[in-house]
Coordinates of C-alpha atoms and ligand atoms in Angstrom, one line a residue:
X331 CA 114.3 48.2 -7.6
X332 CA 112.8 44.3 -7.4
X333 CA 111.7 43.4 -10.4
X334 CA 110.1 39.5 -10.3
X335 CA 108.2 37.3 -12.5
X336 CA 107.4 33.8 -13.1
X337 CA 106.6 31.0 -15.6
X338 CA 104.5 28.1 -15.7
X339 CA 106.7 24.8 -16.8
X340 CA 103.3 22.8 -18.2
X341 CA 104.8 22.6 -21.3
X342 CA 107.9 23.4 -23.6
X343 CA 109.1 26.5 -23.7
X344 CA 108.5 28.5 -27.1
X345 CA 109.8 31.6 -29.1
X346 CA 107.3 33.6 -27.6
X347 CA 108.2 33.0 -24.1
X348 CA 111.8 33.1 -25.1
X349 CA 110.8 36.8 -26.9
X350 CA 107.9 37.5 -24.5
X351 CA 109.7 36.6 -21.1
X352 CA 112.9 34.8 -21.1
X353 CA 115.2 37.5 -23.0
X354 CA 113.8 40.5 -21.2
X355 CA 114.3 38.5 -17.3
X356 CA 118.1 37.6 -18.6
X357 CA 118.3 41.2 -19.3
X358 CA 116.9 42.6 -15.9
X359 CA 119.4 41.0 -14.2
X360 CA 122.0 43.5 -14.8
X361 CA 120.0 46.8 -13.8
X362 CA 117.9 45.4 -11.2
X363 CA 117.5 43.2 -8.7
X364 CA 115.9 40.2 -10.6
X365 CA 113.9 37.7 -8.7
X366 CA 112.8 34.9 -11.3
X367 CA 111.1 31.5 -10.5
X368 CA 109.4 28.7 -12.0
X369 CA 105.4 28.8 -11.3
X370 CA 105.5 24.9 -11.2
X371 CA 102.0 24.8 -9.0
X372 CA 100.5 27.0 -11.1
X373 CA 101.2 25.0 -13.7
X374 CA 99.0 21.8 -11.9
X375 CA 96.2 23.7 -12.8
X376 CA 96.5 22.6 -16.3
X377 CA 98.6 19.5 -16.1
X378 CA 98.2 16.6 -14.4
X379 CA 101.1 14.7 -14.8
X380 CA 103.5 14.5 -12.3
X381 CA 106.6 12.9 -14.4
X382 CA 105.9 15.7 -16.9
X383 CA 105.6 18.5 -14.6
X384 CA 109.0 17.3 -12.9
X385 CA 110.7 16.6 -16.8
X386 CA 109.0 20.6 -17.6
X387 CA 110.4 22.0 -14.6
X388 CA 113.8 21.0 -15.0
X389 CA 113.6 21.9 -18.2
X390 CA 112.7 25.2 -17.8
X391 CA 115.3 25.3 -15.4
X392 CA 117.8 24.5 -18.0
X393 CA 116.5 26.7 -20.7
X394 CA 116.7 29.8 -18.6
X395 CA 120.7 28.9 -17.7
X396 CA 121.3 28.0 -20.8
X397 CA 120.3 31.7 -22.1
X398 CA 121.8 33.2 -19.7
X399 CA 120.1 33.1 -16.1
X400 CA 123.0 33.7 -13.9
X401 CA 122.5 32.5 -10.6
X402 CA 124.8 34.9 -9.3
X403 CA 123.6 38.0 -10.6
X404 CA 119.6 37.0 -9.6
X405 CA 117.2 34.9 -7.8
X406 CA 116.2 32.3 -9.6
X407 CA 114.4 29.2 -8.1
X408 CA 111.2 26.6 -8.1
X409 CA 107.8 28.0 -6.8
X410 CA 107.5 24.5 -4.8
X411 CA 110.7 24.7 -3.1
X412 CA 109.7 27.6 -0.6
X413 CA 106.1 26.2 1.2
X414 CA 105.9 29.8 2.9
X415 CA 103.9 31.1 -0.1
X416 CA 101.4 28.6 0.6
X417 CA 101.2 29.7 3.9
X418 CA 100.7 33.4 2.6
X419 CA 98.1 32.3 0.1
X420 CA 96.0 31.1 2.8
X421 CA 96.3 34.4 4.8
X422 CA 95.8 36.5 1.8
X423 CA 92.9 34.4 0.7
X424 CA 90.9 35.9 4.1
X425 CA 91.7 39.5 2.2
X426 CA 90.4 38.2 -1.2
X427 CA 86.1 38.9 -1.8
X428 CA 84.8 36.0 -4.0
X429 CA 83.9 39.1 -6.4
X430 CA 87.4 39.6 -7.1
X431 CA 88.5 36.5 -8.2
X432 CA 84.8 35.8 -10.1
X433 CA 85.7 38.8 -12.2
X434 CA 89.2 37.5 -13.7
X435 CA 88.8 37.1 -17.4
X436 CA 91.4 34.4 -17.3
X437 CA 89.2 31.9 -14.2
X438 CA 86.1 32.6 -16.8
X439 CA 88.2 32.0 -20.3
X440 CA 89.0 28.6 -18.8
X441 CA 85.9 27.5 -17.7
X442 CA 83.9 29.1 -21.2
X443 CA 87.1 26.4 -22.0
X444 CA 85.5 23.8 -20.7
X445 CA 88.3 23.4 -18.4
X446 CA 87.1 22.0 -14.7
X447 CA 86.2 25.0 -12.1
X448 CA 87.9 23.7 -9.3
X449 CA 89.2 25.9 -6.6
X450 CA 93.1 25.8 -7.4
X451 CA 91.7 27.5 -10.8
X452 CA 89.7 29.9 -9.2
X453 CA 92.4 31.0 -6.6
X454 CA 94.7 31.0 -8.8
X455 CA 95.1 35.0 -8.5
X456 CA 95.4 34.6 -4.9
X457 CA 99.0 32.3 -5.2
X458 CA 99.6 34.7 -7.7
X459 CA 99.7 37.3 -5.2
X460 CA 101.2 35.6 -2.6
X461 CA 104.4 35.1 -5.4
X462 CA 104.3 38.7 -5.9
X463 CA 103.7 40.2 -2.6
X464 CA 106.6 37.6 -0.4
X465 CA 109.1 39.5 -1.7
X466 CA 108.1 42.7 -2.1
X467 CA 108.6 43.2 -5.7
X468 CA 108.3 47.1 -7.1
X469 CA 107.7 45.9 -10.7
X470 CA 106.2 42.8 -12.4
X471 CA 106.6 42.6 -15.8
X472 CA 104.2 40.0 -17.7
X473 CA 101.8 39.4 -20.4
X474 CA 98.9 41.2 -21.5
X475 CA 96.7 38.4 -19.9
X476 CA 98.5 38.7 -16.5
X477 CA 97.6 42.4 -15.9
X478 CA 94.2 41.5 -13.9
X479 CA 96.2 39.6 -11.5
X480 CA 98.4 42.5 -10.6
X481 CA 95.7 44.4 -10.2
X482 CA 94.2 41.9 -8.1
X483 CA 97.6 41.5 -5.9
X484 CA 97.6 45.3 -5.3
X485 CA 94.1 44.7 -4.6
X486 CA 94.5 42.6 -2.0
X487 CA 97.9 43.9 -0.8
X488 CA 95.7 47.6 -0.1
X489 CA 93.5 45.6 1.6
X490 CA 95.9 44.3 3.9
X491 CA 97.7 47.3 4.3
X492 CA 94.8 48.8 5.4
X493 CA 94.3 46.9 8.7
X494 CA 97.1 46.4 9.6
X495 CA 99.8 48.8 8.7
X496 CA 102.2 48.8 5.7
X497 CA 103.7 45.5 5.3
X498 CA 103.4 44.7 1.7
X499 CA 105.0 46.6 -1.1
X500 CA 102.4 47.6 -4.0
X501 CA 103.7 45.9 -7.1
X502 CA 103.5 48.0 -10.2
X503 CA 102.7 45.7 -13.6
X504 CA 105.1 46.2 -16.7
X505 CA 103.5 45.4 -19.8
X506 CA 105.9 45.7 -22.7
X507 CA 104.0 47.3 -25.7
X508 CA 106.8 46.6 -27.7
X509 CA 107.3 43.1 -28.1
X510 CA 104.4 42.4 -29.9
X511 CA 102.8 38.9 -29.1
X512 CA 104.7 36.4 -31.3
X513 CA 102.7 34.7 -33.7
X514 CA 102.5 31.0 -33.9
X515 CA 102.8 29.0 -37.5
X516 CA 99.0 29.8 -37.8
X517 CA 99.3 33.2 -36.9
X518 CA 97.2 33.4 -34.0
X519 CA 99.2 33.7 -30.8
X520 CA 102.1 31.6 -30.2
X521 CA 100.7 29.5 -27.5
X522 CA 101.2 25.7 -25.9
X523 CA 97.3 25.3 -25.8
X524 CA 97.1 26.3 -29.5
X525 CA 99.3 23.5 -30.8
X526 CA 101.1 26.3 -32.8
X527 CA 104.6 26.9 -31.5
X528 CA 108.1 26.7 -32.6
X529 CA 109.9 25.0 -29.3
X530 CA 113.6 25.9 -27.7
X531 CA 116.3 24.0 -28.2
X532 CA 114.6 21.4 -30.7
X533 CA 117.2 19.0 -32.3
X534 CA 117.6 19.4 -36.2
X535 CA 114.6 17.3 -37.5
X536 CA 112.5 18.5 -35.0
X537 CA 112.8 22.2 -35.6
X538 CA 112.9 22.2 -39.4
X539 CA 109.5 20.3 -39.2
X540 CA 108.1 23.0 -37.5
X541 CA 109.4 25.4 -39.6
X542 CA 108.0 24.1 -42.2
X543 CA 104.6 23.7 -41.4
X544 CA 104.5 27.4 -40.9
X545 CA 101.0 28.5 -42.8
X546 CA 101.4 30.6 -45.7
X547 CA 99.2 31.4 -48.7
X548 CA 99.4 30.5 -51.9
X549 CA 101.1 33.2 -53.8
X550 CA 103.1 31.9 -56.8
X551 CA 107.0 32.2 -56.5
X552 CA 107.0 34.4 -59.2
X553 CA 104.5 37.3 -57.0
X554 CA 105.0 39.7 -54.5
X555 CA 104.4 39.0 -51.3
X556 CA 103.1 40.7 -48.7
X557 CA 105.6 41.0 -45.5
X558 CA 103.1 42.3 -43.8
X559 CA 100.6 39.0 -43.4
X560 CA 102.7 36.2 -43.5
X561 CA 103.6 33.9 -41.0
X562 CA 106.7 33.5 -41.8
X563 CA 108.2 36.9 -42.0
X564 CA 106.2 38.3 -38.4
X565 CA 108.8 35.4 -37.0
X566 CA 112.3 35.9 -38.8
X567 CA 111.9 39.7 -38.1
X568 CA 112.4 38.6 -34.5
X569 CA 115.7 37.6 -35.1
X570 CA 116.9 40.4 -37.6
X571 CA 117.7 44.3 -37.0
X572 CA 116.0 47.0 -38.5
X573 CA 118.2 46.8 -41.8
X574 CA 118.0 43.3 -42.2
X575 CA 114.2 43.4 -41.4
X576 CA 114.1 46.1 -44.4
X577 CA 116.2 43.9 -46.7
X578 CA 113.5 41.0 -46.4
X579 CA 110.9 43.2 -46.8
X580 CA 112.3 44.2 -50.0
X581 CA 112.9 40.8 -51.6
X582 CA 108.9 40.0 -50.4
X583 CA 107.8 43.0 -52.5
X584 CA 109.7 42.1 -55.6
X585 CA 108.5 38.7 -56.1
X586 CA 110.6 35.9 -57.1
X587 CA 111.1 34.2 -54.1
X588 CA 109.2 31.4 -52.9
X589 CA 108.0 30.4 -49.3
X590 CA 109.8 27.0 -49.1
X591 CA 113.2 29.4 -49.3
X592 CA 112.4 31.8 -46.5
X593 CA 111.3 28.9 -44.4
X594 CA 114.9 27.5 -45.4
X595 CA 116.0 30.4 -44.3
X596 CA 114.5 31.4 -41.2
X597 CA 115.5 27.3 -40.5
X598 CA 119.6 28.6 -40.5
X599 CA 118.7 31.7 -39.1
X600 CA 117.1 30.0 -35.7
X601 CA 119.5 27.1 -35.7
X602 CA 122.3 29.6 -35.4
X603 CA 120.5 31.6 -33.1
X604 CA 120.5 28.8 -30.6
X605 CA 123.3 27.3 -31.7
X606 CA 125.4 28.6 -28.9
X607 CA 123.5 27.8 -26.0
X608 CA 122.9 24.2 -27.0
X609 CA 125.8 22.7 -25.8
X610 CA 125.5 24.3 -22.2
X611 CA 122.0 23.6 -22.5
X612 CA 123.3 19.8 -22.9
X613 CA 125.4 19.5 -20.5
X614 CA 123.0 20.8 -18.1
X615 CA 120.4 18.2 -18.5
X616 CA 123.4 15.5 -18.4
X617 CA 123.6 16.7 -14.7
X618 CA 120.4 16.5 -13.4
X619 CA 121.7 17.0 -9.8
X620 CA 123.5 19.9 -10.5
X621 CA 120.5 22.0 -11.9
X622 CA 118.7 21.1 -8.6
X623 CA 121.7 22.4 -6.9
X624 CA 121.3 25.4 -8.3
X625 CA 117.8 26.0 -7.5
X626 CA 117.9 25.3 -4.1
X627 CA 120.8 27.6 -3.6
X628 CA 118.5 30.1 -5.5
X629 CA 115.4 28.7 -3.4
X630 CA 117.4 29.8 -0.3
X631 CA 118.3 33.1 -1.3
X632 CA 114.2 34.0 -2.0
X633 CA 113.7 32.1 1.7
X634 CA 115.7 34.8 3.2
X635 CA 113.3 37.7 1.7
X636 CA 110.6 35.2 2.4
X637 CA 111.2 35.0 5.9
X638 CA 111.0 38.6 6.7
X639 CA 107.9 38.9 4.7
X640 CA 106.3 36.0 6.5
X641 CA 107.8 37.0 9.7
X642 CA 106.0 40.4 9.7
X643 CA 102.9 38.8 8.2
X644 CA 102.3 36.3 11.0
X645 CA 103.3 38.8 14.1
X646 CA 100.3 41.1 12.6
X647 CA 97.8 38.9 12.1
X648 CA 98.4 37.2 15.7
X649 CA 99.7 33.3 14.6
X650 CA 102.4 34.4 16.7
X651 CA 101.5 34.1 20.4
Ligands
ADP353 P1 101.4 29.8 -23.3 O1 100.5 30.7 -24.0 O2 102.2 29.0 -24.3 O3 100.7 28.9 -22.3 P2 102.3 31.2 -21.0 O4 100.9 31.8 -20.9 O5 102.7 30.2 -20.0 O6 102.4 30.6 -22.5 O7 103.3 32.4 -21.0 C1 104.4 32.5 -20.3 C2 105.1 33.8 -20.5 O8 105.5 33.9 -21.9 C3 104.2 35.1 -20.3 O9 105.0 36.1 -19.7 C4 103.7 35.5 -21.6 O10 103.5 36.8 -21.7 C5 104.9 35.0 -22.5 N1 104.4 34.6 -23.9 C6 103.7 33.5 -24.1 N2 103.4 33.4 -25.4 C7 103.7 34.5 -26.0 C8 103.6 35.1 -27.3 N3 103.1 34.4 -28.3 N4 104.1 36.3 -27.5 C9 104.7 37.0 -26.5 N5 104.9 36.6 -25.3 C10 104.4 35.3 -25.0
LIG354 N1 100.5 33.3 -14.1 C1 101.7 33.6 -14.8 C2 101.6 33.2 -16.2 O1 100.9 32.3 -16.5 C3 102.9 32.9 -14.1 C4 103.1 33.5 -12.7 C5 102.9 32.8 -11.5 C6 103.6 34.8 -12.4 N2 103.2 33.6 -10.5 C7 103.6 34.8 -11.0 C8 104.0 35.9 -13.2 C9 104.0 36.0 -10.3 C10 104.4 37.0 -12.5 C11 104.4 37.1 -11.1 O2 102.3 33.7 -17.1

């Protein structure tokens, strides 16, 4: 079974992509055959700085090994660094009706944005597919908000199929009802273009100041507090078991302890968390080289699944002559 999915490096990485993404990729890799990459022109969509996008996609790169990413075990690699999905985009595009793509809620939540309509933002579904459909993936597994453009890849991969013969695999989406979306320190959904996120690998300073502007009420010390609505417990449950989840809970209902030490708390309790990864995390951003090493080795292994795809693809629709 191929799984695959992707992420966009336009910004830091956050809890919820480490909670909504990262963890359950590291975990695919040993019951399937994982195929992971970093959706770096995606992500020019929505940035437009080419020394950040090149600092974010590295980064990425690091975060994923750092947690756990094993090269070995998976494909894992930069979108960029295999220029046949472009070349499957375009053919695709000739499968895609305007309707299609004019009906995505995410083209039309970006615009109502105020974001610029170009055309990398309204066929955005259609690289999208092209990710999905290269390799042939049985199951996708992304966010609530990525559904639409599954259903849009098996759209077009049917469409395909239909004239000329089976050559693309119809990719199922996963969508994982039980991790929750994380919240952010506002409680709306932790998200990079809501200013509201608690970032990866953050030194010290950094990290407690993020902590601590988590948004709480203004219960006195003295109260009970409700586990349910605050901010700051719908994060630290993410790191604690069902006993230790039960535990807080309890001390929230009997009053007596104050926000500032939970925050204190849930501080330690990410600090640890990451703790061990830090160090390998470190010394793979001190060699630069060797991360990009590793992706093109990963880059070469999705060119061999690429290849067949593309080989197929091209022989059908007669760029072969
Ligand atoms: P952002 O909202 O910060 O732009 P993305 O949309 O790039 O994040 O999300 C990348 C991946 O991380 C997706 O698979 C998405 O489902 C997951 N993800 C992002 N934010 C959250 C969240 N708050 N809770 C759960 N999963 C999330
Ligand atoms: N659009 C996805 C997101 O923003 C990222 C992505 C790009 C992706 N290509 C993909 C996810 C292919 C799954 C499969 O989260």
């Amino acid at each position: 079974m191929r799984v695959l999915s992707g992420i966009q490096p336009s910004g830091s990485l956050h809890l919820g992509n480490y909670f909504g993404m990262m963890k359950k990729m590291i975990e695919y890799q040993e019951r399937a055959d994982l195929f992971c990459f970093i959706a770096n022109y995606h992500a020019m969509t929505s940035l437009r700085n080419g020394k950040m996008l090149a600092q974010g996609t590295l980064e990425a790169a690091a975060n994923f090994l750092a947690m756990g990413m094993d090269p070995e075990k998976s494909t894992f690699w930069v979108q960029s660094d295999l220029p046949e999905v472009q070349e499957l985009t375009w053919v695709l595009s000739n499968f895609t009706p305007m309707g299609l793509l004019e009906r995505c809620h995410s083209y039309k939540d970006k615009v109502a944005k105020g974001i610029a309509a170009n055309h990398g933002l309204f066929a955005y579904p259609v690289l999208m597919s092209a990710d999905i459909l290269m390799f042939q993936s049985n199951i996708v597994p992304v966010g609530k908000d990525q559904k639409q453009h599954v259903e849009v890849t098996r759209d077009i991969a049917i469409r395909f199929n239909n004239e000329y013969g089976e050559v693309f695999t119809l990719p199922e989406p996963e969508i994982d009802e039980e991790v929750a979306t994380v919240p952010g320190l506002d409680g709306q959904k932790m998200s990079k273009s809501y200013g509201n996120t608690i970032d990866l690998f953050l030194d010290d300073k950094a990290l407690r100041k993020q902590i601590m502007r988590i948004v709480t009420d203004a219960t006195p010390v003295a109260e009970p507090k409700d586990p349910d609505r605050c901010n700051v417990f719908q994060i630290y449950r993410l790191f604690l078991d069902k006993e230790q989840q039960d535990a807080l809970r309890r001390r929230y209902l009997a009053g007596g302890m104050g926000y500032a030490e939970v925050k204190e708390e849930l501080y330690e309790t990410v600090r640890a968390f990451f703790a061990p990864f830090t160090e390998r995390r470190r010394e793979l951003m001190a060699d630069r080289e060797g991360i990009r090493r590793t992706l093109a080795q990963g880059a070469e292994k999705a060119r061999y699944v690429a290849r067949k795809t593309m080989g197929k693809v091209k022989k059908k629709v007669g760029v072969i002559y």
